[in-house]
PDB file of C-alpha atoms in Angstrom:
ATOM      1  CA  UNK A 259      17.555  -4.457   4.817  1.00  0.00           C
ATOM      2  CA  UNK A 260      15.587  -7.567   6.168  1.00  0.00           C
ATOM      3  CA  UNK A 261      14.715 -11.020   4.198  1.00  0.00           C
ATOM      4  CA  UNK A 262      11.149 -11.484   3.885  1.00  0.00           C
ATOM      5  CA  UNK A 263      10.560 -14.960   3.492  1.00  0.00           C
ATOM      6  CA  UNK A 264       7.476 -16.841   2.436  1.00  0.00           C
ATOM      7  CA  UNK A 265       6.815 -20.124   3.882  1.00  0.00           C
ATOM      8  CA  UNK A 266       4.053 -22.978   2.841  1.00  0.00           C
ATOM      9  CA  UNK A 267       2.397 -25.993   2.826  1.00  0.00           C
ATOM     10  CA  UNK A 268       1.471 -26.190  -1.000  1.00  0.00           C
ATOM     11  CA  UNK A 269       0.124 -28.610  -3.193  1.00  0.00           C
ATOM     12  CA  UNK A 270       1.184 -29.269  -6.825  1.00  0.00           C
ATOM     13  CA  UNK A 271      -1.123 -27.295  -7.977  1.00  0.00           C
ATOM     14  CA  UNK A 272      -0.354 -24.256  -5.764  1.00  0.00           C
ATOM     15  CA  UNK A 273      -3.445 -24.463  -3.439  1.00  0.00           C
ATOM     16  CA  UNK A 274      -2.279 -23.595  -0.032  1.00  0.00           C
ATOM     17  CA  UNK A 275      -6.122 -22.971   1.520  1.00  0.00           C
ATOM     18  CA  UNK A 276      -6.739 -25.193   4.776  1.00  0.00           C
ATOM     19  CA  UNK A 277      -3.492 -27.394   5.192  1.00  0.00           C
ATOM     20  CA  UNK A 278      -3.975 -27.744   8.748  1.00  0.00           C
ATOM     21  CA  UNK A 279      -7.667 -28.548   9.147  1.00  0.00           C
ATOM     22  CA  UNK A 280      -9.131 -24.818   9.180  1.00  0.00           C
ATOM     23  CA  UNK A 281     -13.069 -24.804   8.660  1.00  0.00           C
ATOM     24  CA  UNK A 282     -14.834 -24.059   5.647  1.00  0.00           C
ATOM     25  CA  UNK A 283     -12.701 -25.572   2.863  1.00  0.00           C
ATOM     26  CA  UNK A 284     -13.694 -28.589   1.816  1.00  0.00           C
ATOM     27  CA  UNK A 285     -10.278 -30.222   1.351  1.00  0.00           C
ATOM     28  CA  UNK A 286      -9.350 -29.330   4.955  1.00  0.00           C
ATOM     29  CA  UNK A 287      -6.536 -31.088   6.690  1.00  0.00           C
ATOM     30  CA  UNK A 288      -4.960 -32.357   3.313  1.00  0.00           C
ATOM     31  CA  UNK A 289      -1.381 -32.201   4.896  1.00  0.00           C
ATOM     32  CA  UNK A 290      -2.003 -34.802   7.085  1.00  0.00           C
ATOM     33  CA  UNK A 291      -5.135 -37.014   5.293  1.00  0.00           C
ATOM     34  CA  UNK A 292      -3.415 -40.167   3.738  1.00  0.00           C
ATOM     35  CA  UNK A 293       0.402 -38.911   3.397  1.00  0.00           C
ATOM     36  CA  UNK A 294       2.854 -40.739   5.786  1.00  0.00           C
ATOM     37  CA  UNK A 295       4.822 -38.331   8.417  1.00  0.00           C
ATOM     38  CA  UNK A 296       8.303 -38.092   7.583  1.00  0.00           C
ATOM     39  CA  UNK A 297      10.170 -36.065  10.521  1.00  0.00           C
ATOM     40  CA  UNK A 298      12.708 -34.736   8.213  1.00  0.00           C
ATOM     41  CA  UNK A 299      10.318 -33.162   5.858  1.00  0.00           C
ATOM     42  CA  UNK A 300       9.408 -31.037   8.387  1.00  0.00           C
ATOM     43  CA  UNK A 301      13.104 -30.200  10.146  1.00  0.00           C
ATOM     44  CA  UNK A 302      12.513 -26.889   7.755  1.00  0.00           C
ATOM     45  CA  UNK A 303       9.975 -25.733  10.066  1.00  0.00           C
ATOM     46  CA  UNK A 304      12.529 -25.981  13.242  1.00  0.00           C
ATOM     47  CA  UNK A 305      15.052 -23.750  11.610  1.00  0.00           C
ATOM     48  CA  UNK A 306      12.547 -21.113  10.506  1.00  0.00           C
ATOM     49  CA  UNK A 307      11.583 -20.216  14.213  1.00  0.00           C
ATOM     50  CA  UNK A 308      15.738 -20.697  15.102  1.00  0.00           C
ATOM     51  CA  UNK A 309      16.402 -18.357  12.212  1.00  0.00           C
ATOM     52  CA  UNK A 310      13.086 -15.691  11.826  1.00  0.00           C
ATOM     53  CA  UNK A 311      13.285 -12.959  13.597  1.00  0.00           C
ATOM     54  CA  UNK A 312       9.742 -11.647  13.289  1.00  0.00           C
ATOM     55  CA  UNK A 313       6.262 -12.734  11.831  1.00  0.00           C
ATOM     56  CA  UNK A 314       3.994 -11.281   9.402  1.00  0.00           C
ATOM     57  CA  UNK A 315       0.780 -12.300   8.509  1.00  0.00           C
ATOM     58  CA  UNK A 316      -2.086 -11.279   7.126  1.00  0.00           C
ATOM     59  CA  UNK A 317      -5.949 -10.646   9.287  1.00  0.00           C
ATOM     60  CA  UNK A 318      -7.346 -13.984   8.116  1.00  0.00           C
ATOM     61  CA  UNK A 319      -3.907 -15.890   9.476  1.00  0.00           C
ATOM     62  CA  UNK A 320      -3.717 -14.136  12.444  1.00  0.00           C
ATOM     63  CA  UNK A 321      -7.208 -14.705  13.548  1.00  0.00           C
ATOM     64  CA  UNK A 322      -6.502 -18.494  12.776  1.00  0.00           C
ATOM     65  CA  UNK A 323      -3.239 -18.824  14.624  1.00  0.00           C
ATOM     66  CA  UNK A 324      -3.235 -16.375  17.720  1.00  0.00           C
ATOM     67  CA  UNK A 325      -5.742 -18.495  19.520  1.00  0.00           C
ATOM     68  CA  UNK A 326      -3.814 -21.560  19.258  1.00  0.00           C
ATOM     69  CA  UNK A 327      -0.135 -20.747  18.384  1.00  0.00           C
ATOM     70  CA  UNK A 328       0.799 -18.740  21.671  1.00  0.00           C
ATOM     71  CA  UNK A 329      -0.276 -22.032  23.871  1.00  0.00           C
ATOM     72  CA  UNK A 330       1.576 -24.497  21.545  1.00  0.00           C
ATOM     73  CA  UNK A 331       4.742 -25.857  22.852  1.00  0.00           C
ATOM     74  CA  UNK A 332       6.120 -26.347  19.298  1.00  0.00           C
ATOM     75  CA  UNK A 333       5.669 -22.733  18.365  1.00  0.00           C
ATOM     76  CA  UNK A 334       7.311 -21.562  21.557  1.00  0.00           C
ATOM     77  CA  UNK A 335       9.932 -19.499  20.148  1.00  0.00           C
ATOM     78  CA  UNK A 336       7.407 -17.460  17.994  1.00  0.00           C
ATOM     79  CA  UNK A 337       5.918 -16.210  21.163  1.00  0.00           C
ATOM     80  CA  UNK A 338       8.774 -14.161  22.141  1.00  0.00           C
ATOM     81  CA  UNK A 339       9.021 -12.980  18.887  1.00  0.00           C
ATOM     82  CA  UNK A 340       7.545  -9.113  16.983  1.00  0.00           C
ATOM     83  CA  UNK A 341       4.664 -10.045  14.842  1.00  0.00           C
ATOM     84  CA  UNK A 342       3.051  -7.731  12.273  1.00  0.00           C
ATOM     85  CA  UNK A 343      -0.517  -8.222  10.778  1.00  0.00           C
ATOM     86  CA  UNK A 344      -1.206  -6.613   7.798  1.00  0.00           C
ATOM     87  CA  UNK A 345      -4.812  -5.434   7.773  1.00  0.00           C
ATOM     88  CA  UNK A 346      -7.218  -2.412   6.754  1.00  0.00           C
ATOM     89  CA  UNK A 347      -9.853  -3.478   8.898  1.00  0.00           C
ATOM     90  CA  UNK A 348      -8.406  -5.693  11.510  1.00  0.00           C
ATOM     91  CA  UNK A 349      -8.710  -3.324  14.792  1.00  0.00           C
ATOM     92  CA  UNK A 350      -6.082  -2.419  17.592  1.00  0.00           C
ATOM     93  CA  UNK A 351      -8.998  -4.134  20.973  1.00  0.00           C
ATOM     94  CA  UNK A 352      -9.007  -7.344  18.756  1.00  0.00           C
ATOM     95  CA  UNK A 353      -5.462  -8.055  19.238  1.00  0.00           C
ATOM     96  CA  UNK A 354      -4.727 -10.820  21.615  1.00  0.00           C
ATOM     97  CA  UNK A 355      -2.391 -10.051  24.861  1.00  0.00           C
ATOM     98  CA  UNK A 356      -0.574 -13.648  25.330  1.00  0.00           C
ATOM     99  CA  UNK A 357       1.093 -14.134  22.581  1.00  0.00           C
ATOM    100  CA  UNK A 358       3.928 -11.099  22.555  1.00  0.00           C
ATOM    101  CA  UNK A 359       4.083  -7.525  20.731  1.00  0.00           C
ATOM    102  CA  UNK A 360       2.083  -7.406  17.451  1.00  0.00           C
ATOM    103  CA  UNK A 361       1.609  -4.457  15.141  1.00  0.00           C
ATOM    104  CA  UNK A 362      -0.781  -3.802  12.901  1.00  0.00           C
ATOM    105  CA  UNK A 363       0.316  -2.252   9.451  1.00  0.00           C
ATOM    106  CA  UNK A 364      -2.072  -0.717   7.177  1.00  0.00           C
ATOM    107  CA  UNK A 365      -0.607  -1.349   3.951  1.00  0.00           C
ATOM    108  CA  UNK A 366       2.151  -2.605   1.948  1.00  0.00           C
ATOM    109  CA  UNK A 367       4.159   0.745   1.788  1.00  0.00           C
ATOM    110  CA  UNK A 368       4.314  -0.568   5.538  1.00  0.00           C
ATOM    111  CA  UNK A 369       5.667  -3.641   4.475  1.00  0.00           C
ATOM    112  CA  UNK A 370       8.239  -2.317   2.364  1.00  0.00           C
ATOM    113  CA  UNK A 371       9.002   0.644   5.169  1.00  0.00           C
ATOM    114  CA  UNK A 372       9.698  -2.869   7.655  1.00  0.00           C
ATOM    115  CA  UNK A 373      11.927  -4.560   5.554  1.00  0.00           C
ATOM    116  CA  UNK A 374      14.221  -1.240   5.521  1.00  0.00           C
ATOM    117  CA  UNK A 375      14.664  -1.748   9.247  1.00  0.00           C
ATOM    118  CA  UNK A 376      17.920  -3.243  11.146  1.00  0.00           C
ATOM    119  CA  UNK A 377      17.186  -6.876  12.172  1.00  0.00           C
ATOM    120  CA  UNK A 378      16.624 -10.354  11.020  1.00  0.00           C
ATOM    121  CA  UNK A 379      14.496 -12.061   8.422  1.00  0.00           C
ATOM    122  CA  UNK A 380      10.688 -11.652   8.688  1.00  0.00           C
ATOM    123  CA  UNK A 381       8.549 -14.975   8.111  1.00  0.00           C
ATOM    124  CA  UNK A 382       5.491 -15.046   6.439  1.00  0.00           C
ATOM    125  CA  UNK A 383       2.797 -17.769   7.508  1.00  0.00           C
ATOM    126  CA  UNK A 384       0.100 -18.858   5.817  1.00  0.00           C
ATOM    127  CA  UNK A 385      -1.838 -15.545   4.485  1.00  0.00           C
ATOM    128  CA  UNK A 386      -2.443 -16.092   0.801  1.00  0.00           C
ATOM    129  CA  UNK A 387      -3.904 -12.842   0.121  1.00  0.00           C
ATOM    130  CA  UNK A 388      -0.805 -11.061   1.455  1.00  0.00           C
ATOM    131  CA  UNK A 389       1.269 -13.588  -0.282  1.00  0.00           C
ATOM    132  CA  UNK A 390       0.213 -12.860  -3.639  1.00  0.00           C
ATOM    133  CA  UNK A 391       0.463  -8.880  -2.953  1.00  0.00           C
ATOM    134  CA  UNK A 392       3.802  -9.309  -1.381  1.00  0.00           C
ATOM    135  CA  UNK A 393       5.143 -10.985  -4.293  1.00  0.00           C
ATOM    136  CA  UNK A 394       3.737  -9.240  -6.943  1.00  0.00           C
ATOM    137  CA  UNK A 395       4.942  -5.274  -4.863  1.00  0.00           C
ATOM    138  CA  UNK A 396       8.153  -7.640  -5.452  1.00  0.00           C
ATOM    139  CA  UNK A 397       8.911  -7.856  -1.548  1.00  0.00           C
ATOM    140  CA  UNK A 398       9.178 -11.598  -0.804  1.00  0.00           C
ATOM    141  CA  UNK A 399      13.022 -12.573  -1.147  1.00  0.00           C
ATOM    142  CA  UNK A 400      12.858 -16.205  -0.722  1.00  0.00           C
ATOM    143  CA  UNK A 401      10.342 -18.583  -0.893  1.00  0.00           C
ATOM    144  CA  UNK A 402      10.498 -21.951   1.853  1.00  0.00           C
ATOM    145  CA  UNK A 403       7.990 -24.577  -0.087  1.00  0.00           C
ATOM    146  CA  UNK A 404       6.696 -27.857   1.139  1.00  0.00           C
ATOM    147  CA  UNK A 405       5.462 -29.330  -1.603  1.00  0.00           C
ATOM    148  CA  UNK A 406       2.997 -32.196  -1.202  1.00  0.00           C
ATOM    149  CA  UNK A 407       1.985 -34.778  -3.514  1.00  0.00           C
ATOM    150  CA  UNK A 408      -1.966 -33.487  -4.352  1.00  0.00           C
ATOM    151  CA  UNK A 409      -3.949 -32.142  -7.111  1.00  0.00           C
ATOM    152  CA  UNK A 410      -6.459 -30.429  -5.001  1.00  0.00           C
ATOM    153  CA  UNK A 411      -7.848 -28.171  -7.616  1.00  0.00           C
ATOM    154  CA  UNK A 412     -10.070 -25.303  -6.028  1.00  0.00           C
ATOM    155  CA  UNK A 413      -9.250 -23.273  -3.153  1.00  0.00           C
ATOM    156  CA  UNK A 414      -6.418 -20.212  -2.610  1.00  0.00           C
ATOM    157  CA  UNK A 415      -3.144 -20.200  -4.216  1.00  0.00           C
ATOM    158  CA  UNK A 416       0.031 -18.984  -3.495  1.00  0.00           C
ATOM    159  CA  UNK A 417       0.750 -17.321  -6.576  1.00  0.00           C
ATOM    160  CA  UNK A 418      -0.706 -14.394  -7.623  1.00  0.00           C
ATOM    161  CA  UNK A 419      -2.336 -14.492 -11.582  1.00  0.00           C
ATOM    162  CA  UNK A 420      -1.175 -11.208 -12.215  1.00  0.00           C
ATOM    163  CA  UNK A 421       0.350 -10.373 -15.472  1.00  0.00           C
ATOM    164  CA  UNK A 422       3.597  -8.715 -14.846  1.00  0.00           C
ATOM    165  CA  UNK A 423       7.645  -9.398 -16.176  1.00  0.00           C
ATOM    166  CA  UNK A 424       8.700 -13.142 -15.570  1.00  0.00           C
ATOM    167  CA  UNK A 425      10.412 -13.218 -12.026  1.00  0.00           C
ATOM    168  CA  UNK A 426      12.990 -15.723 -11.894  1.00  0.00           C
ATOM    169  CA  UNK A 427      14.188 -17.093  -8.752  1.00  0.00           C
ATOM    170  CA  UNK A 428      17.499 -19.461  -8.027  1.00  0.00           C
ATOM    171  CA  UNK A 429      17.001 -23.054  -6.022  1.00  0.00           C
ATOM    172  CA  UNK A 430      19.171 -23.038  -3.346  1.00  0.00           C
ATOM    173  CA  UNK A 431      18.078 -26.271  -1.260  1.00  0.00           C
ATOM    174  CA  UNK A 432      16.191 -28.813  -2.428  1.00  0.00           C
ATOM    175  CA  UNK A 433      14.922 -32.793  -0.931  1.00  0.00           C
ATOM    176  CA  UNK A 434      12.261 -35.072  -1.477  1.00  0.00           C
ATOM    177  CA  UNK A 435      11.129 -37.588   0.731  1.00  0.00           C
ATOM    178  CA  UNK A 436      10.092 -41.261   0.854  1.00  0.00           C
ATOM    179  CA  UNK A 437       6.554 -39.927   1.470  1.00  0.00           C
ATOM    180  CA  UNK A 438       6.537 -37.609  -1.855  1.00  0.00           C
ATOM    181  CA  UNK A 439       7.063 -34.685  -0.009  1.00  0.00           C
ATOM    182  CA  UNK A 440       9.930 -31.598  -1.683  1.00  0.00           C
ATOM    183  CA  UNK A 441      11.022 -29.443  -0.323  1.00  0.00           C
ATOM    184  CA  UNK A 442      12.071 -26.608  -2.528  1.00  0.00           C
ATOM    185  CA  UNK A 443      13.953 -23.117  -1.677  1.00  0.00           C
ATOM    186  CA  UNK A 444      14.115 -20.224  -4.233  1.00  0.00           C
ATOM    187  CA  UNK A 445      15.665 -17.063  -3.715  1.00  0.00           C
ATOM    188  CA  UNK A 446      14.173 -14.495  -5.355  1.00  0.00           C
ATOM    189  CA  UNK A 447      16.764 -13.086  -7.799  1.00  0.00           C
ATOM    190  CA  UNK A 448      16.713  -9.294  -8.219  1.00  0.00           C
TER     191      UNK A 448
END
């Protein structure tokens, strides 16, 4: 069975919406605006693309990242790498052809029918939506957290506000930074 991790840039609050400067949110860019760059906070990042085996994503991710990613010299290793976009409407002609093999699964039954497959852990980026329905279908197995120093208020979350049984999960690496960054690793325990 393969590890499904989660991976974000998240605020104290739990907004994750537009940490890189994406359009249309009007906190935008909020990992970078007025927060000093630490290297090490970010070494994390570097050992998920050493360590993932495959990406998954949901539609509104993938149409952010696969016209930038594949050309990006610091996502290099994700280019050789299976990615999976989980959509209902995204179609098969509106897939890009430079940036490796990508599949397109229709549902989380999909999901859960991956993660029963031979092979490595499976990285999720960004795609809150399919965050919050990952988690609460109770397939995400660890959780990789930046956590920055900001009350942003509005805008997605990672956390779904379902109301289902507490699930607990186990810190298993932890470090915060001169620049108020933490980093914070759960497990998911089962």
């Amino acid at each position: 069975m393969r590890t499904v991790i989660s991976t974000a840039f998240i605020s104290l609050d739990g907004v994750v919406e537009g940490p890189g400067g994406e359009p249309g949110y009007r906190n935008s860019g909020w990992t970078f605006k007025d927060i000093d760059f630490v290297p090490e906070a970010f070494e994390i990042k570097g050992r998920e693309q050493q360590e993932s085996t495959a990406i998954l994503m949901g539609r509104t991710s993938y149409e952010a990242f696969s016209p930038v990613w594949p050309d990006m010299a610091e996502f290099a290793h994700y280019k050789t790498m299976p990615k999976y976009v989980v959509s209902t409407t995204l179609p098969e002609d509106e897939l890009v052809s430079n940036w490796g093999e990508t599949t397109i699964l229709r549902s989380l039954d999909e999901v859960a029918a991956l993660k029963e497959t031979d092979g490595g852990p499976i990285i999720v980026h960004g795609s809150a939506q399919l965050n919050r329905g990952l988690s609460d279908a109770g397939l995400i197995d660890r959780y990789h957290l930046l956590v920055f120093p900001l009350l942003l208020g509005a805008g997605k979350r990672l956390f779904s506000t379902t109301d289902k049984d507490t699930q607990k999960l186990k810190l298993v690496e932890h470090e915060a930074y001169s620049n108020g960054l933490q980093k914070n690793v759960f497990d998911v325990v089962r």
